[in-house]
Coordinates of C-alpha atoms and ligand atoms in Angstrom, one line a residue:
M1 CA 63.8 94.1 105.2
A2 CA 62.9 91.3 107.4
A3 CA 65.9 88.9 108.3
A4 CA 66.0 85.7 107.3
V5 CA 65.3 82.5 109.4
R6 CA 66.7 79.2 108.9
D7 CA 64.2 77.1 107.0
T8 CA 65.6 74.0 107.9
A9 CA 65.8 72.2 111.2
P10 CA 66.9 73.9 114.1
L11 CA 70.5 73.2 115.8
R12 CA 72.2 74.0 118.7
D13 CA 75.3 76.2 118.6
A14 CA 77.5 75.3 121.6
A15 CA 79.6 78.5 121.1
T16 CA 76.9 80.6 121.9
A17 CA 75.4 81.5 125.6
S18 CA 72.3 83.4 124.0
S19 CA 68.6 82.6 123.9
A20 CA 69.0 82.4 119.6
G21 CA 66.8 79.7 119.0
S22 CA 64.1 81.7 120.6
W23 CA 64.1 84.8 118.9
S24 CA 65.4 86.1 115.4
L25 CA 66.8 89.5 115.2
R26 CA 65.1 91.9 112.5
H27 CA 67.5 94.5 112.6
L28 CA 70.4 95.9 114.8
H29 CA 71.3 99.6 115.3
L30 CA 74.4 100.7 116.8
E31 CA 75.0 104.1 118.2
L32 CA 78.7 104.2 118.8
C33 CA 80.8 107.0 120.3
V34 CA 84.7 106.2 119.6
S35 CA 87.6 108.2 121.5
F36 CA 91.2 107.7 121.8
S37 CA 93.3 107.5 124.8
A38 CA 95.9 110.2 125.1
G39 CA 98.6 108.1 125.5
A40 CA 98.9 104.1 124.9
G41 CA 96.2 101.6 125.8
A42 CA 92.8 101.3 125.2
G43 CA 90.3 104.0 124.2
R44 CA 86.7 104.3 125.1
L45 CA 83.7 103.0 122.8
R46 CA 80.4 104.3 124.4
G47 CA 77.5 102.2 122.6
R48 CA 74.0 101.9 122.4
A49 CA 72.5 98.7 120.7
R50 CA 68.7 98.8 119.5
L51 CA 67.9 95.2 118.8
E52 CA 64.3 94.5 116.7
L53 CA 63.3 91.3 117.8
R54 CA 60.6 88.5 117.0
C55 CA 59.8 85.8 119.2
E56 CA 60.1 82.7 117.7
R57 CA 58.4 80.1 120.2
D58 CA 55.6 80.3 122.7
D59 CA 57.9 78.7 125.2
A60 CA 60.7 81.4 124.8
G61 CA 60.3 82.2 128.6
L62 CA 60.8 85.3 130.5
E63 CA 64.4 85.4 130.3
L64 CA 66.4 86.8 127.1
R65 CA 70.0 85.9 126.9
L66 CA 72.5 87.7 124.7
D67 CA 76.1 87.0 124.4
T68 CA 78.6 89.4 125.9
H69 CA 82.2 89.4 127.2
P70 CA 83.6 90.4 130.5
A71 CA 85.2 93.5 128.8
L72 CA 81.6 94.8 127.7
C73 CA 80.1 97.0 130.8
V74 CA 76.5 97.2 130.2
S75 CA 74.9 99.7 132.2
R76 CA 71.3 99.7 131.2
A77 CA 68.8 97.6 129.3
S78 CA 65.2 98.9 128.1
L79 CA 62.2 97.9 126.6
L80 CA 60.8 100.3 123.8
P81 CA 57.1 100.7 123.5
P82 CA 55.9 99.4 120.1
P83 CA 56.1 102.2 117.4
G84 CA 53.5 104.8 117.0
G85 CA 51.9 103.8 120.2
P86 CA 52.0 105.8 123.5
G87 CA 54.9 105.4 126.0
D88 CA 58.0 106.3 127.9
T89 CA 60.4 106.8 124.8
A90 CA 63.6 106.3 127.4
G91 CA 61.7 102.8 127.4
Q92 CA 60.9 100.6 130.5
A93 CA 64.4 99.8 132.4
L94 CA 64.6 95.7 132.8
P95 CA 66.6 93.9 135.3
L96 CA 69.8 92.6 133.8
E97 CA 72.3 90.3 135.1
S98 CA 75.7 89.1 133.7
R99 CA 76.7 85.5 134.3
P100 CA 79.8 83.7 133.2
F101 CA 79.5 81.4 130.3
S102 CA 83.1 80.3 128.8
S103 CA 86.7 81.7 128.3
Y104 CA 85.6 83.8 125.5
G105 CA 82.5 85.3 126.6
S106 CA 79.6 85.6 129.2
A107 CA 75.8 85.9 129.3
L108 CA 73.6 88.5 129.4
H109 CA 70.5 87.6 131.2
I110 CA 67.6 90.0 130.6
T111 CA 64.2 89.7 132.1
L112 CA 61.3 90.5 130.4
P113 CA 58.4 92.2 131.9
Q114 CA 55.9 89.4 130.4
H115 CA 56.1 86.2 128.9
P116 CA 56.4 86.7 125.0
R117 CA 54.5 84.9 122.3
A118 CA 55.5 83.5 119.0
G119 CA 55.4 86.3 116.4
Q120 CA 55.4 89.3 118.9
L121 CA 57.9 91.9 118.0
L122 CA 60.0 93.6 120.7
T123 CA 62.5 96.4 120.6
L124 CA 65.3 96.2 123.5
L125 CA 67.9 99.3 124.1
I126 CA 71.1 98.4 125.6
D127 CA 73.6 101.0 126.8
Y128 CA 77.1 99.7 127.3
E129 CA 80.8 100.6 127.1
A130 CA 83.5 98.2 125.2
G131 CA 87.1 98.2 126.8
E132 CA 89.8 96.1 125.8
G133 CA 88.0 92.8 124.6
P134 CA 89.7 90.6 122.2
G135 CA 87.2 91.9 119.2
V136 CA 88.0 95.8 119.9
C137 CA 91.6 96.2 119.0
W138 CA 93.4 99.7 120.2
L139 CA 96.6 100.4 118.4
A140 CA 99.1 103.1 119.4
P141 CA 100.5 105.6 116.8
E142 CA 103.8 103.6 116.4
Q143 CA 101.8 100.3 115.7
T144 CA 100.4 102.2 112.4
A145 CA 102.2 102.4 109.3
G146 CA 102.0 106.1 109.4
K147 CA 103.1 106.2 113.2
Q148 CA 101.4 109.6 113.9
K149 CA 97.7 108.9 114.9
P150 CA 95.8 106.0 117.0
F151 CA 93.8 103.6 115.4
M152 CA 90.8 101.1 116.1
Y153 CA 89.5 98.1 114.5
T154 CA 87.1 95.1 115.2
Q155 CA 87.6 91.5 114.4
G156 CA 84.5 89.2 114.8
Q157 CA 85.5 86.0 113.8
A158 CA 85.0 83.7 114.9
V159 CA 83.2 84.5 118.7
L160 CA 84.9 87.9 119.4
N161 CA 82.1 90.1 118.5
R162 CA 80.6 89.6 121.8
S163 CA 83.0 92.0 123.3
F164 CA 82.3 94.7 120.5
F165 CA 78.3 94.8 120.9
P166 CA 75.8 92.7 122.9
C167 CA 74.4 90.2 120.5
F168 CA 73.3 86.7 119.2
D169 CA 77.0 85.7 119.0
T170 CA 76.3 82.6 116.3
P171 CA 76.7 82.4 112.7
S172 CA 73.2 80.7 112.7
V173 CA 71.5 84.0 113.1
K174 CA 71.5 86.6 110.6
F175 CA 70.2 90.2 110.6
T176 CA 70.5 93.6 108.8
Y177 CA 72.1 96.4 110.6
S178 CA 72.8 100.2 110.6
A179 CA 75.0 102.3 112.7
T180 CA 76.1 105.8 113.5
V181 CA 79.6 106.4 114.4
K182 CA 80.9 109.7 116.1
V183 CA 84.9 109.8 116.1
P184 CA 87.4 112.4 116.8
E185 CA 88.4 115.3 114.5
G186 CA 91.1 114.1 112.0
F187 CA 89.6 110.2 111.7
T188 CA 87.5 108.5 109.6
A189 CA 84.9 105.5 110.2
V190 CA 84.3 102.5 107.9
M191 CA 82.0 99.6 108.3
S192 CA 81.2 96.5 106.6
A193 CA 78.0 98.2 105.1
T194 CA 76.3 98.8 101.8
S195 CA 76.4 102.3 102.4
W196 CA 78.9 105.1 103.8
E197 CA 77.9 108.8 104.5
K198 CA 79.6 111.4 106.4
Q199 CA 77.8 113.8 108.2
K200 CA 78.3 117.0 110.5
D201 CA 80.4 116.4 113.7
N202 CA 82.5 113.6 112.4
T203 CA 79.5 111.4 112.4
F204 CA 79.4 108.6 109.9
V205 CA 76.2 106.4 109.1
F206 CA 76.1 103.2 108.0
K207 CA 73.6 100.6 106.5
M208 CA 74.0 97.0 105.8
S209 CA 70.9 96.0 103.5
Q210 CA 71.4 92.5 103.7
P211 CA 71.1 89.8 106.5
I212 CA 74.5 89.0 107.5
P213 CA 75.7 86.9 110.7
S214 CA 77.1 88.9 113.8
Y215 CA 80.5 88.0 113.2
L216 CA 80.7 90.1 109.7
V217 CA 79.8 93.3 111.5
A218 CA 83.0 95.5 111.3
L219 CA 84.4 98.8 112.2
V220 CA 87.6 100.7 111.5
V221 CA 88.5 104.3 113.1
G222 CA 91.7 105.4 111.9
D223 CA 93.4 108.1 109.7
I224 CA 92.4 106.5 106.5
V225 CA 91.8 107.5 102.9
S226 CA 90.7 105.8 99.6
A227 CA 91.4 105.7 96.4
D228 CA 89.3 104.2 93.2
V229 CA 90.7 100.9 91.9
G230 CA 87.9 99.9 89.8
P231 CA 84.0 100.5 89.0
R232 CA 82.6 99.1 92.5
S233 CA 85.9 99.1 94.5
R234 CA 88.2 101.2 96.0
V235 CA 91.1 100.7 98.4
W236 CA 91.3 102.1 101.7
A237 CA 94.6 102.7 103.6
E238 CA 96.6 104.9 105.8
P239 CA 97.6 107.9 104.0
C240 CA 101.3 106.8 103.4
L241 CA 100.2 103.7 102.2
I242 CA 97.4 104.5 99.9
E243 CA 99.6 105.1 96.5
A244 CA 100.9 101.5 97.0
A245 CA 97.6 100.1 97.9
K246 CA 96.3 101.6 94.6
K247 CA 99.1 100.6 92.5
E248 CA 98.8 96.9 93.6
Y249 CA 95.4 96.3 92.7
N250 CA 93.9 99.3 90.3
G251 CA 92.1 97.4 87.5
V252 CA 92.2 94.1 88.5
I253 CA 89.6 93.6 91.3
E254 CA 86.4 93.9 88.7
E255 CA 87.6 90.9 86.7
F256 CA 87.6 88.6 89.7
L257 CA 84.2 90.0 90.8
L258 CA 82.9 89.3 87.3
V259 CA 84.2 85.9 86.7
G260 CA 82.7 85.1 90.6
E261 CA 79.5 86.3 89.2
K262 CA 79.4 84.3 86.0
L263 CA 80.4 81.3 88.0
F264 CA 78.2 81.7 91.3
G265 CA 75.6 84.1 90.4
P266 CA 74.9 88.0 91.2
Y267 CA 77.3 89.5 93.4
V268 CA 74.6 90.9 96.0
W269 CA 76.9 93.2 98.3
G270 CA 77.1 96.4 96.2
R271 CA 80.6 97.6 96.7
Y272 CA 83.6 95.3 96.9
D273 CA 86.2 97.6 98.7
I274 CA 89.3 96.5 100.1
L275 CA 91.0 98.2 103.5
F276 CA 94.9 97.8 104.3
M277 CA 95.1 97.2 108.1
P278 CA 98.1 98.0 110.4
P279 CA 100.7 95.6 110.6
S280 CA 99.8 93.5 113.4
F281 CA 96.5 92.7 112.0
P282 CA 96.3 88.9 112.6
F283 CA 95.1 87.4 109.0
G284 CA 96.0 87.8 105.7
G285 CA 92.4 88.6 105.0
M286 CA 89.0 88.8 106.6
E287 CA 85.9 89.2 104.2
N288 CA 83.8 91.7 106.1
P289 CA 80.9 92.4 103.4
C290 CA 81.3 95.4 101.3
L291 CA 84.9 95.8 102.8
T292 CA 87.5 93.1 103.1
F293 CA 90.2 93.7 105.8
V294 CA 93.7 92.7 104.4
T295 CA 97.3 92.7 105.8
P296 CA 99.9 95.4 104.7
C297 CA 101.9 92.2 103.6
L298 CA 100.0 91.6 100.5
L299 CA 101.4 95.4 99.3
A300 CA 104.1 93.1 97.6
G301 CA 104.5 95.5 94.5
D302 CA 103.9 92.7 92.1
R303 CA 100.4 91.7 92.7
S304 CA 101.9 88.1 93.7
L305 CA 99.6 87.6 96.8
V306 CA 96.4 88.5 95.1
D307 CA 95.4 84.9 95.6
V308 CA 94.3 86.2 99.0
I309 CA 91.9 89.0 97.3
I310 CA 90.4 86.2 95.0
H311 CA 89.8 84.0 98.3
E312 CA 88.1 87.0 100.3
I313 CA 86.1 87.6 97.3
S314 CA 85.0 84.1 97.1
H315 CA 83.5 84.2 100.3
S316 CA 81.1 86.8 99.0
W317 CA 78.9 83.5 97.9
F318 CA 80.5 80.8 100.3
G319 CA 80.7 82.2 103.8
N320 CA 78.8 85.4 103.3
L321 CA 75.7 84.2 101.6
V322 CA 75.8 80.9 102.1
T323 CA 77.1 80.3 105.8
N324 CA 78.1 77.7 108.3
A325 CA 75.6 77.5 110.8
T326 CA 78.2 76.4 113.5
W327 CA 81.9 76.8 113.9
G328 CA 82.2 73.0 114.0
E329 CA 81.5 73.2 110.3
F330 CA 83.6 75.8 109.4
W331 CA 84.7 73.9 106.6
L332 CA 81.5 74.8 105.0
N333 CA 82.9 78.3 104.8
E334 CA 86.6 77.7 103.8
G335 CA 86.1 74.7 101.8
F336 CA 83.6 75.9 99.5
T337 CA 85.7 79.0 99.4
M338 CA 89.1 77.3 98.6
Y339 CA 87.1 75.4 95.8
A340 CA 85.5 78.9 94.3
Q341 CA 89.0 80.7 94.8
R342 CA 90.7 78.1 92.4
R343 CA 87.6 78.2 90.1
I344 CA 88.3 81.9 89.7
S345 CA 91.9 81.7 89.4
T346 CA 91.6 79.1 86.8
E347 CA 89.3 81.1 84.8
V348 CA 91.3 84.2 85.1
Y349 CA 94.8 82.8 84.9
G350 CA 94.5 79.2 83.1
V351 CA 96.9 77.0 85.1
N352 CA 96.1 76.6 89.0
P353 CA 98.9 77.3 90.9
D354 CA 99.1 75.4 94.2
D355 CA 98.2 77.2 97.1
T356 CA 100.4 78.1 100.2
Y357 CA 97.8 77.2 102.7
N358 CA 96.7 73.8 103.7
E359 CA 95.0 73.6 107.1
T360 CA 92.2 70.9 107.5
P361 CA 89.0 73.1 107.0
Y362 CA 90.5 74.8 104.0
E363 CA 92.1 71.9 102.5
K364 CA 90.2 68.9 103.3
G365 CA 87.2 70.9 102.7
Y366 CA 88.8 71.7 99.2
C367 CA 89.4 68.2 98.6
F368 CA 85.8 67.1 99.5
V369 CA 84.3 69.9 96.9
S370 CA 86.5 68.5 94.5
Y371 CA 85.5 64.9 95.2
L372 CA 81.8 66.3 94.8
A373 CA 82.8 67.8 91.5
H374 CA 84.5 64.4 90.5
L375 CA 81.4 62.6 91.2
V376 CA 79.6 64.8 89.0
G377 CA 82.3 64.5 86.0
D378 CA 81.4 67.5 84.5
Q379 CA 83.0 71.0 85.2
S380 CA 80.1 73.2 83.7
K381 CA 77.3 70.7 85.6
F382 CA 79.3 71.4 88.8
D383 CA 79.5 75.1 88.3
A384 CA 75.7 74.9 87.7
F385 CA 75.5 73.0 91.1
L386 CA 77.3 75.7 92.7
Q387 CA 74.9 78.6 91.7
A388 CA 71.8 76.5 92.3
Y389 CA 73.5 76.1 95.9
V390 CA 74.0 79.7 96.5
N391 CA 70.7 80.5 95.3
R392 CA 68.6 77.8 97.4
F393 CA 70.7 79.0 100.6
K394 CA 71.5 82.6 100.1
F395 CA 71.2 84.7 103.3
Q396 CA 70.7 81.3 105.4
S397 CA 72.8 79.4 107.6
I398 CA 73.1 75.8 106.9
T399 CA 74.7 72.6 107.8
A400 CA 76.8 70.1 106.1
D401 CA 73.6 67.9 105.9
D402 CA 71.8 70.5 104.3
T403 CA 74.6 71.2 101.8
L404 CA 74.7 67.1 101.2
A405 CA 71.0 66.6 100.9
F406 CA 70.8 69.4 98.2
F407 CA 73.4 67.7 96.3
L408 CA 71.7 64.7 96.0
E409 CA 68.6 66.2 95.4
Y410 CA 69.9 68.5 92.6
F411 CA 71.9 65.1 91.1
P412 CA 69.1 62.6 91.7
E413 CA 70.7 60.0 89.2
L414 CA 73.8 60.2 91.8
K415 CA 71.5 59.8 94.5
E416 CA 70.3 56.6 92.8
K417 CA 73.8 55.0 92.5
G418 CA 74.4 55.7 96.1
V419 CA 77.2 57.9 95.9
D420 CA 76.8 58.9 99.5
S421 CA 78.0 55.3 100.5
I422 CA 80.6 54.2 98.2
P423 CA 82.6 52.1 100.7
G424 CA 85.6 54.2 101.7
F425 CA 84.3 57.1 100.3
E426 CA 81.1 57.5 102.6
F427 CA 80.0 61.2 103.0
D428 CA 79.9 60.4 106.7
R429 CA 83.5 59.0 106.6
W430 CA 84.8 62.2 104.8
L431 CA 82.9 64.7 107.4
N432 CA 83.4 62.5 110.6
T433 CA 86.8 60.6 110.2
P434 CA 90.0 62.5 111.1
G435 CA 93.0 62.3 108.7
W436 CA 93.6 62.7 105.3
P437 CA 90.7 62.2 102.7
P438 CA 90.8 59.0 100.8
Y439 CA 90.5 61.2 97.3
L440 CA 93.0 63.6 96.1
P441 CA 92.2 66.2 93.5
D442 CA 94.1 66.2 90.4
L443 CA 97.2 68.6 90.8
S444 CA 99.2 67.4 88.1
P445 CA 99.1 70.7 86.1
G446 CA 100.8 72.5 89.3
Q447 CA 103.2 69.5 89.6
Q448 CA 104.5 70.0 86.3
L449 CA 105.3 73.7 87.1
M450 CA 106.9 72.8 90.2
E451 CA 109.2 70.1 88.8
P452 CA 112.3 72.4 88.6
A453 CA 111.7 73.9 91.9
D454 CA 111.7 70.1 93.3
E455 CA 115.2 69.2 91.3
L456 CA 116.9 72.5 92.7
A457 CA 115.7 71.8 96.0
E458 CA 117.6 68.3 95.3
L459 CA 120.7 69.7 94.4
W460 CA 120.9 72.2 97.3
A461 CA 120.3 69.1 99.5
A462 CA 123.3 67.2 98.2
D463 CA 126.3 66.5 100.6
G464 CA 128.9 67.8 98.0
L465 CA 127.2 70.8 96.1
N466 CA 127.4 70.4 92.3
M467 CA 127.8 74.0 91.6
E468 CA 127.6 73.5 87.9
A469 CA 124.3 72.0 88.0
I470 CA 122.9 74.6 90.0
E471 CA 124.4 77.3 88.2
A472 CA 122.8 75.9 85.5
V473 CA 119.4 76.9 86.9
D474 CA 118.0 80.2 86.3
I475 CA 115.6 81.4 89.1
T476 CA 115.3 84.7 87.8
G477 CA 112.0 84.4 85.9
W478 CA 110.5 82.2 88.7
R479 CA 107.3 83.5 90.1
T480 CA 106.8 83.9 93.6
Y481 CA 104.6 80.9 94.1
Q482 CA 107.3 78.7 92.4
L483 CA 110.1 80.3 94.9
V484 CA 107.8 79.5 97.7
Y485 CA 107.4 76.3 96.6
F486 CA 110.9 75.6 96.3
L487 CA 111.7 77.3 99.8
D488 CA 109.3 74.5 101.2
Q489 CA 110.9 71.8 99.7
V490 CA 114.4 73.5 101.2
L491 CA 113.0 73.4 104.4
Q492 CA 111.4 70.1 104.4
K493 CA 115.0 69.0 103.6
S494 CA 116.5 70.8 106.1
P495 CA 118.7 71.0 108.2
L496 CA 120.8 71.2 104.8
P497 CA 124.5 69.7 105.0
E498 CA 127.1 72.2 106.6
G499 CA 127.5 75.0 104.8
N500 CA 125.0 74.7 102.0
V501 CA 122.4 77.2 103.8
E502 CA 125.0 80.1 103.5
R503 CA 126.0 79.7 100.1
L504 CA 122.2 79.2 99.0
S505 CA 121.8 82.8 100.9
K506 CA 124.7 84.3 98.9
R507 CA 123.6 82.9 95.5
Y508 CA 119.8 84.1 95.6
P509 CA 119.8 87.5 97.3
K510 CA 116.3 87.5 95.5
I511 CA 115.5 85.0 98.2
S512 CA 117.4 85.7 101.3
K513 CA 116.7 89.5 100.9
A514 CA 113.1 89.3 99.7
Q515 CA 110.6 91.8 100.9
N516 CA 107.7 89.5 100.0
A517 CA 106.1 88.4 103.4
E518 CA 105.5 84.5 101.8
L519 CA 109.1 84.4 101.0
R520 CA 110.3 86.1 103.8
L521 CA 108.6 83.6 106.1
R522 CA 109.7 80.7 104.6
W523 CA 113.6 82.2 104.4
C524 CA 113.4 82.7 108.4
Q525 CA 112.1 79.3 108.9
I526 CA 115.3 77.8 107.0
V527 CA 117.7 80.1 108.6
L528 CA 116.1 78.5 112.4
K529 CA 116.0 75.0 111.1
N530 CA 119.9 75.6 109.8
N531 CA 120.7 77.4 112.9
L532 CA 122.3 80.2 110.7
E533 CA 122.7 82.6 113.5
A534 CA 124.4 85.2 111.1
E535 CA 120.8 85.9 109.8
Y536 CA 118.8 85.6 112.9
S537 CA 118.2 89.4 112.5
K538 CA 116.2 88.7 109.7
V539 CA 113.7 86.8 112.0
K540 CA 113.6 89.7 114.2
D541 CA 113.2 92.3 111.7
F542 CA 110.4 90.1 110.2
L543 CA 108.4 89.5 113.8
H544 CA 108.8 93.4 114.3
S545 CA 107.3 94.7 110.9
Q546 CA 104.1 92.5 111.1
G547 CA 101.8 90.3 113.4
K548 CA 100.1 88.2 111.0
Q549 CA 99.1 84.8 113.1
K550 CA 100.1 82.4 110.3
Y551 CA 103.6 83.8 109.8
T552 CA 104.1 84.2 113.7
L553 CA 103.3 81.1 115.1
P554 CA 105.5 79.0 113.1
L555 CA 108.5 81.0 113.7
Y556 CA 107.8 80.9 117.5
R557 CA 107.6 77.2 117.4
A558 CA 110.7 77.2 115.3
M559 CA 112.7 79.1 117.6
W560 CA 111.3 77.4 120.7
G561 CA 112.3 74.0 119.3
G562 CA 115.8 75.5 118.4
S563 CA 119.2 76.1 120.0
E564 CA 119.5 78.2 123.1
T565 CA 120.2 81.1 120.8
A566 CA 116.9 80.6 119.3
R567 CA 114.8 80.4 122.1
A568 CA 116.8 83.6 123.7
L569 CA 116.0 85.2 120.4
A570 CA 112.3 84.0 121.1
M571 CA 112.0 85.6 124.1
E572 CA 113.7 88.8 123.2
T573 CA 111.5 89.4 120.2
F574 CA 108.3 88.5 122.1
S575 CA 108.9 90.7 124.9
A576 CA 109.7 93.9 122.6
T577 CA 106.5 93.1 120.1
A578 CA 103.8 91.5 122.5
P579 CA 102.2 94.8 122.9
Q580 CA 101.8 95.4 119.2
L581 CA 100.2 91.7 118.7
H582 CA 96.6 90.9 118.8
V583 CA 95.7 89.4 122.0
N584 CA 94.7 86.0 120.8
V585 CA 97.9 85.8 118.7
Q586 CA 99.9 87.1 122.0
N587 CA 98.1 84.1 123.8
Y588 CA 99.0 81.6 121.4
V589 CA 102.9 82.7 121.7
K590 CA 102.9 82.7 125.3
K591 CA 101.7 79.2 125.3
I592 CA 104.4 78.2 122.6
L593 CA 106.9 79.8 125.1
G594 CA 105.5 78.2 128.1
L595 CA 104.7 82.0 129.7
E596 CA 101.4 82.1 131.7
V597 CA 98.3 82.9 130.0
A598 CA 95.9 85.4 131.5
Q599 CA 92.5 84.6 131.9
A600 CA 89.8 86.5 129.7
Ligands
BES701 N1 87.8 84.0 107.4 C1 89.3 83.7 107.2 C2 90.1 84.4 108.5 C3 89.7 83.8 109.7 C4 89.4 82.4 109.9 C5 89.6 84.6 110.7 C6 89.0 81.9 111.2 C7 89.2 84.2 112.1 C8 89.1 83.0 112.1 C9 89.8 84.3 105.7 O1 89.0 84.1 104.9 C10 90.9 83.6 105.2 O2 90.7 82.5 105.3 N2 92.3 84.3 105.5 C11 93.4 83.5 104.9 C12 93.9 83.9 103.6 C13 93.5 82.9 102.5 C14 93.8 82.9 101.3 C15 93.5 81.3 103.3 C16 94.5 84.1 106.0 O3 94.2 85.2 106.7 O4 95.5 83.6 106.0
ZN702 ZN1 88.7 82.0 104.3

């Protein structure tokens, strides 16, 4: 299948060193051989990448540039003869040079033998070896749940896959891919691909038959097994986690997919599988197509963190099918996904409990999409627009201008009214002025649910505790998101008057001894903000148990901004856990603690 070419105006992605604008990538084939080191440290990934390219411009020039990384050692680049024709099958070796580009990557310059012309097809072979780059993570047995065997995974978003394979590492370029991966005896490989097949010699064969951007190519090699949880879904996990994984999501995934399809159009990816990662995986979830990667923290035992799955499923339409063309417009991926996630939860669960994440591209993006829906005024019309939007831009990478132009084209009556330039609500102001947006979506159903939590937090923040009023509130039936909200309010009011947090801790073991990661995070934040040294060990235990970025960084910030004891705890915990953390997370923590960050 031919890969999609952007059919709107050309654009410049500042984060790529490649000559992506002059070439399209019709197909990528990877031949990989993975081996683990005997002790700790990086294993070896030997690779050969075959890039099937098409020249898009007559002035493309003799030099072809790919994104790569100092950790990626390229030994040879060669040009294959056109298929069917005569010629050397090893290909013609081409001059190559790696040049510095930025802190997150370098540029591989390859010199072609002749000036290419628009329309010309070229096949390049690149032999390389990937060491310990930020995109390829090697875990020692102790860093896995089972603690028996090593593990490796790749994480591409945003610009890390250039240390996994040489490529056009920009979301503006889409291509199909295939791969063969040879792994050691006793290991299994899985990828973000449409099909998975095990052949002899521990070799796994993959094919992704829809065009995707480089950041969505993903690989895991580990001691993993799978269990079915739906007609097109299975969970993958280490053997010791597979029962829990199956129990968490058995029978619930299909409904989310069906509701997503009803709202946004066909699910084009075939399977939707979920892979539970080792505890150091730095994200809640990563929407690798066909195979979402998730933190094992989601194994709460009660499905209370399923919103992460709904979020990643929503990326099947927004992000993976319609993709931001540059990372500067990341909100197009995340804002539309937050909207889609909440549409799906509203359809499945009725009320839409307020979410636990509120970073700008997510929540401001969500607000903007909600604003567009508000302009339309009719939910079913807006749902129809979303479906048309996906259909119009599927398999493409687009800019916010493309989105808004299509919106106005789809609703000519709104265009006529000039909704893009209502004073104070100009589209341009939404997108280009920092700060909270001028429009807030209607959150009143959520507010009603949260009222008791608000009142209880008030009571606990009072100077003399009114125990009678406190005891009158029964939290045993509260859902996780209500507890989360309650703790957020307590944290906001902290430090509480002397002694209150100890009493709160004793009164609600359900909270202070929680196993749910979202509750643990907030309890640890409260412990730190209130200097409750008696419970510092909980902070330490939590940071030892997982390495998710959104949990790790706030806790280090709180420790570093706290007492001497808290700072010492930060240093002690970091020196013990640093090797388990993803390098990016390690570097962020080092910055917080004022430690030197090694240059990539
Ligand atoms: N695609 C993101 C994760 C990501 C963002 C990875 C930026 C690398 C760079 C994923 O879809 C996501 O948003 N995950 C959230 C969960 C979600 C429920 C908000 C997370 O990891 O917390
Ligand atoms: Zn997301």
